[in-house]
mmCIF file of C-alpha atoms and ligand atoms in Angstrom:
data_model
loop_
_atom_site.group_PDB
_atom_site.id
_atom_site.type_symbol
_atom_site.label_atom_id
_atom_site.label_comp_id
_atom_site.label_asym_id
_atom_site.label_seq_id
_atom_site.Cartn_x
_atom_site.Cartn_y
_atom_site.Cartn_z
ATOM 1 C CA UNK A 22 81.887 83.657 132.742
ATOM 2 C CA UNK A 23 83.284 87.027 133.741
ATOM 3 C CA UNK A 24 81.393 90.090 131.837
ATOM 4 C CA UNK A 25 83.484 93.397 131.133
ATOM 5 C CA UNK A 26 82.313 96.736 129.814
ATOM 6 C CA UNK A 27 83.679 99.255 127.512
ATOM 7 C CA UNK A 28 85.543 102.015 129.139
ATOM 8 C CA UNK A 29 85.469 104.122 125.772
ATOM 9 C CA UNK A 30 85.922 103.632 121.818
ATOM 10 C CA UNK A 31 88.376 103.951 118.928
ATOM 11 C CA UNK A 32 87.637 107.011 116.751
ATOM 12 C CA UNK A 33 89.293 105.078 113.437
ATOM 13 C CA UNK A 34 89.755 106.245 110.106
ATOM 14 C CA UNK A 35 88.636 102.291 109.765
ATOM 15 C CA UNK A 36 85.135 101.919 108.485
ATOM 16 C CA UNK A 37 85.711 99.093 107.008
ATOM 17 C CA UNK A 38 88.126 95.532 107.542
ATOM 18 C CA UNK A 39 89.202 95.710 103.916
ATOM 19 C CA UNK A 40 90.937 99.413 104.410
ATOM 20 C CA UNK A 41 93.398 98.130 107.200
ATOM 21 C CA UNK A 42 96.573 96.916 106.375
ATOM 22 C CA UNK A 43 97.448 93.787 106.576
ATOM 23 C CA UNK A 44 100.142 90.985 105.401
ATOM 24 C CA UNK A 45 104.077 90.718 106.064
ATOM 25 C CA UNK A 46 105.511 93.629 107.259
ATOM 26 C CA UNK A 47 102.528 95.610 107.737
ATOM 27 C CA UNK A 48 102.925 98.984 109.250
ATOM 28 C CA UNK A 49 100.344 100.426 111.201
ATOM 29 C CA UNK A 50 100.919 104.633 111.122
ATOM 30 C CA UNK A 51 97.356 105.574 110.891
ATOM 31 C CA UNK A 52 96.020 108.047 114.051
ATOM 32 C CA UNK A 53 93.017 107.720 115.575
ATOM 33 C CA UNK A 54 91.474 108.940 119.451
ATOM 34 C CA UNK A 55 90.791 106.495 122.065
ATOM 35 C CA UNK A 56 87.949 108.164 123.121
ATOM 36 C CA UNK A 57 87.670 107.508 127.175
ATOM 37 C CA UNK A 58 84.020 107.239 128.436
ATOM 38 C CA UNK A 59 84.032 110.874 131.044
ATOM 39 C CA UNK A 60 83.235 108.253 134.345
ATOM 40 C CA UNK A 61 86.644 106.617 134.008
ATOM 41 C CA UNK A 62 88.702 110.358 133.328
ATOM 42 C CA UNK A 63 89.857 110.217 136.940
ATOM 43 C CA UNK A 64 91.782 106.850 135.955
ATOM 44 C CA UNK A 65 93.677 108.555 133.158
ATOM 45 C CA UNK A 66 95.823 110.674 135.661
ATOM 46 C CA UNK A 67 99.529 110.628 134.791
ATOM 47 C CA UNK A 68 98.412 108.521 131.306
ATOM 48 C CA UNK A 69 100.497 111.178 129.518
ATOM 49 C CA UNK A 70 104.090 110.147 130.463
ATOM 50 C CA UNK A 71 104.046 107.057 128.439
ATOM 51 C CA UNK A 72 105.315 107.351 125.422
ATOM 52 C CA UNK A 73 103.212 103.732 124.370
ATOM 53 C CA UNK A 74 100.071 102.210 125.622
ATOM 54 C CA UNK A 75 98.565 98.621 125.640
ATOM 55 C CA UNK A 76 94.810 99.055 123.689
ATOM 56 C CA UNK A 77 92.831 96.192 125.238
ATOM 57 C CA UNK A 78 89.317 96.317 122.782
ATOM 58 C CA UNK A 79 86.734 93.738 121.473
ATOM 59 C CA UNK A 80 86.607 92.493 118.153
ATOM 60 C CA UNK A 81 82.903 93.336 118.314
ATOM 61 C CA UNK A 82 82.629 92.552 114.399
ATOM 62 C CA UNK A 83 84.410 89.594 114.356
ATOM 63 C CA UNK A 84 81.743 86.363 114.237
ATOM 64 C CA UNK A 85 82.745 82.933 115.597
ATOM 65 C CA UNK A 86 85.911 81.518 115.575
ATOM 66 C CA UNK A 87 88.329 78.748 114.023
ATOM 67 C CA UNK A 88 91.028 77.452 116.619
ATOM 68 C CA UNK A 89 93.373 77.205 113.114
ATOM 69 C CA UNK A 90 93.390 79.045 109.915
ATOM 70 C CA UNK A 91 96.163 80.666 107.854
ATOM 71 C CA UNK A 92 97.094 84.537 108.489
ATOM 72 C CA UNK A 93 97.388 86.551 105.809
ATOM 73 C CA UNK A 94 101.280 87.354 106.743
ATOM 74 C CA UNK A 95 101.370 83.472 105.475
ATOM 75 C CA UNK A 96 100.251 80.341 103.342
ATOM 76 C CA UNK A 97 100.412 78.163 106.270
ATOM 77 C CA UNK A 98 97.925 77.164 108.950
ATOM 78 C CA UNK A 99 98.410 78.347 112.043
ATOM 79 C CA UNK A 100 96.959 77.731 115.889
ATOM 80 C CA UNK A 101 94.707 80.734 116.667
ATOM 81 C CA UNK A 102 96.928 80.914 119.607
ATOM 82 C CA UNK A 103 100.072 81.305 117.835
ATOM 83 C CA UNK A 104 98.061 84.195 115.796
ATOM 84 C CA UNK A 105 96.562 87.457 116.231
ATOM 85 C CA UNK A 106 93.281 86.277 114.021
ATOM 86 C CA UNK A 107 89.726 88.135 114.841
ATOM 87 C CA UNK A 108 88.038 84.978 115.361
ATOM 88 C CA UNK A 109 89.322 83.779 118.562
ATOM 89 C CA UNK A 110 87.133 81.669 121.168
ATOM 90 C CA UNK A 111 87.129 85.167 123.084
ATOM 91 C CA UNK A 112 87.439 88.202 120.575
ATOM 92 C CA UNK A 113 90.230 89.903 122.974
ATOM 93 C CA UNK A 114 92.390 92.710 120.685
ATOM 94 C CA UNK A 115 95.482 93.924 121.903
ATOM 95 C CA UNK A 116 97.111 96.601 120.111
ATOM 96 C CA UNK A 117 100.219 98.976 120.937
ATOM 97 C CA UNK A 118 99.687 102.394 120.004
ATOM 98 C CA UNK A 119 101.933 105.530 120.670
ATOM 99 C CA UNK A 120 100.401 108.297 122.804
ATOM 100 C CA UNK A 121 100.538 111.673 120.297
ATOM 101 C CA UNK A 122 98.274 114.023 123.469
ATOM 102 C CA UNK A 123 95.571 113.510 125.740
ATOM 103 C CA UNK A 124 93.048 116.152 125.749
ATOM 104 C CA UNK A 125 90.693 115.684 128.621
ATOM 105 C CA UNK A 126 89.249 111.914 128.398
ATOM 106 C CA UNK A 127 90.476 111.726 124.336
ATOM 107 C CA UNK A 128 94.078 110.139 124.107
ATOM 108 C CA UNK A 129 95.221 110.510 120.350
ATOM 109 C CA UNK A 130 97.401 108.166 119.147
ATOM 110 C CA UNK A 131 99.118 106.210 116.295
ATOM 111 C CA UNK A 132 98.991 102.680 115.416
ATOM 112 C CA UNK A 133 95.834 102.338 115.284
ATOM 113 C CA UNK A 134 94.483 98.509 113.542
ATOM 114 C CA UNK A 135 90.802 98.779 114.527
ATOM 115 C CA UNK A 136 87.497 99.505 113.114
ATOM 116 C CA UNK A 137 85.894 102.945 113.916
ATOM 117 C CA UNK A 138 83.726 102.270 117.091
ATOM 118 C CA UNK A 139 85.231 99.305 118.194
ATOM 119 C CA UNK A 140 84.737 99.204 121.992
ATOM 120 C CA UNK A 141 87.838 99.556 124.407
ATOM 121 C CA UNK A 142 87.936 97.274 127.486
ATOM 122 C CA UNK A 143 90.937 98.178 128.610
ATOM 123 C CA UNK A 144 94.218 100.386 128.760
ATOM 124 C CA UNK A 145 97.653 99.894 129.966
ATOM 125 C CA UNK A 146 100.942 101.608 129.919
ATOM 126 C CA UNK A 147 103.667 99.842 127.551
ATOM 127 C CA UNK A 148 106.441 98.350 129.216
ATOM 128 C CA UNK A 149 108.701 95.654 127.627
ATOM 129 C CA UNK A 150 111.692 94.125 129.620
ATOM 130 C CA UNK A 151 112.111 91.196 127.540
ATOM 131 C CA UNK A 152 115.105 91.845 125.745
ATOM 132 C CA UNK A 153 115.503 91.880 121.857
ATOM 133 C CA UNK A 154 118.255 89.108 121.839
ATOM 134 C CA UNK A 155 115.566 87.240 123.796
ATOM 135 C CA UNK A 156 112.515 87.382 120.929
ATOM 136 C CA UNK A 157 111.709 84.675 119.124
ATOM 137 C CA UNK A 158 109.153 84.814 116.438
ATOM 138 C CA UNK A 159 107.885 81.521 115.400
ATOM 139 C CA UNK A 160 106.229 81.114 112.393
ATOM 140 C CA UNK A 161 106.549 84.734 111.401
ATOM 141 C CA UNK A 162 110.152 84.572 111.246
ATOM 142 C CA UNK A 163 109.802 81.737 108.950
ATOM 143 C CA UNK A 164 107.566 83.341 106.745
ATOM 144 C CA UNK A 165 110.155 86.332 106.605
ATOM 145 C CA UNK A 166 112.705 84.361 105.674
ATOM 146 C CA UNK A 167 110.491 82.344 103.094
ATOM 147 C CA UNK A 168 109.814 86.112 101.295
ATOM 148 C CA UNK A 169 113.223 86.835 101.321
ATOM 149 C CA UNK A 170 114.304 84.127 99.540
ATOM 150 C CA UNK A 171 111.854 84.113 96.794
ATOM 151 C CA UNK A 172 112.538 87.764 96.175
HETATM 152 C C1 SAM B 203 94.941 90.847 112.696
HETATM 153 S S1 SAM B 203 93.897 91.715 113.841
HETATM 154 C C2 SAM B 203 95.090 92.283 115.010
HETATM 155 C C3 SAM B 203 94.472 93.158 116.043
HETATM 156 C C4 SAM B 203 95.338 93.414 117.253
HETATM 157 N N1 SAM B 203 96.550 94.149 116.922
HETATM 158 C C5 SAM B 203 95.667 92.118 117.939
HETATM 159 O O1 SAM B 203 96.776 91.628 117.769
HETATM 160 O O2 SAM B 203 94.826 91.591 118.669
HETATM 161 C C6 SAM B 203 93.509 93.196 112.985
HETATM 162 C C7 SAM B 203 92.312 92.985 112.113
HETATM 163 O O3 SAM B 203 91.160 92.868 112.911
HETATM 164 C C8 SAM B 203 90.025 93.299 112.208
HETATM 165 N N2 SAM B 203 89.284 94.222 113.080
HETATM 166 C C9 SAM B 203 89.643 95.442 113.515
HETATM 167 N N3 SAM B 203 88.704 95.958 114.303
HETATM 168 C C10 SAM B 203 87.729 95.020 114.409
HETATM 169 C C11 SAM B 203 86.493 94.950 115.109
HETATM 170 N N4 SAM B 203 86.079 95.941 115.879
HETATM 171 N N5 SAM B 203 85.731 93.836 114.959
HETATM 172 C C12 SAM B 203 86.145 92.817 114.168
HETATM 173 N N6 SAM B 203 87.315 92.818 113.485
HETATM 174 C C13 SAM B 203 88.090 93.915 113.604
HETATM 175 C C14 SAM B 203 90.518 93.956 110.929
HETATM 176 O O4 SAM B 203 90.322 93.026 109.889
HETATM 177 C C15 SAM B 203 92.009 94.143 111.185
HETATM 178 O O5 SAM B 203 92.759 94.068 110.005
#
């Protein structure tokens, strides 16, 4: 068992599941403040020449979990593995966001997918050296192409 605490919250404009975006294609633009508990400031030093950041949270709404179930960017079942679904055997959220300002221990940023409150475990700054060429996208891809067509 390992046992974590949150280093801050999301401030969302997310009170509720229904009012976040979801589906194929789903952009995420909305802004929101990652607001940094003031005992961890000292570990935000230098946070502000990222351009993107890795959100670590807890989907501390989510209840229980299904190890397959079908997305709502498909009509397919998928592995929760192979998914980003709420109810995972550990409710672990990872979300990139783009780093707008810090001021002091708040970090406001866009991209936010998470419910007002929702507790952050950790952060991270982006880096991706995987290049695009190199991507592939399983199931989603499929279900891109699937849209397309039927268009
Ligand atoms: C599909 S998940 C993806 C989250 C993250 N980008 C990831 O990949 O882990 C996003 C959904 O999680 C749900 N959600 C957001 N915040 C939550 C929370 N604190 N507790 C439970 N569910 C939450 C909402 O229904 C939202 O649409």
């Amino acid at each position: 068992m390992f046992s974590f605490r949150a280093i801050g919250r999301v401030r969302s404009p997310y009170k509720a599941t229904a009012e976040i975006p979801k589906g194929l294609g789903t952009k995420h633009p909305a802004e929101g403040v990652l607001d940094i508990s003031p005992e961890f400031e000292a570990g935000l030093l230098d946070i502000e020449g990222f351009s993107h950041l890795f959100v670590i949270w807890v989907f501390d709404r989510s209840e229980g979990f299904e190890l397959t179930g079908t997305p709502p960017s498909d009509n397919r079942p998928h592995g929760v593995f192979a998914t980003r679904s709420p109810r995972r055997p550990n409710p672990i959220g990872l979300t990139v966001v783009e780093l707008l300002r810090r001021e002091g221990t708040q970090l406001y940023v866009r991209g936010v997918d998470m419910l007002d409150g929702t507790p952050i475990v950790d952060i991270k700054p982006y880096l991706s050296s995987v290049p695009q060429e190199s991507l592939r996208r399983g199931w989603l891809a499929d279900a891109e192409a699937r849209k397309t067509n039927t268009k």
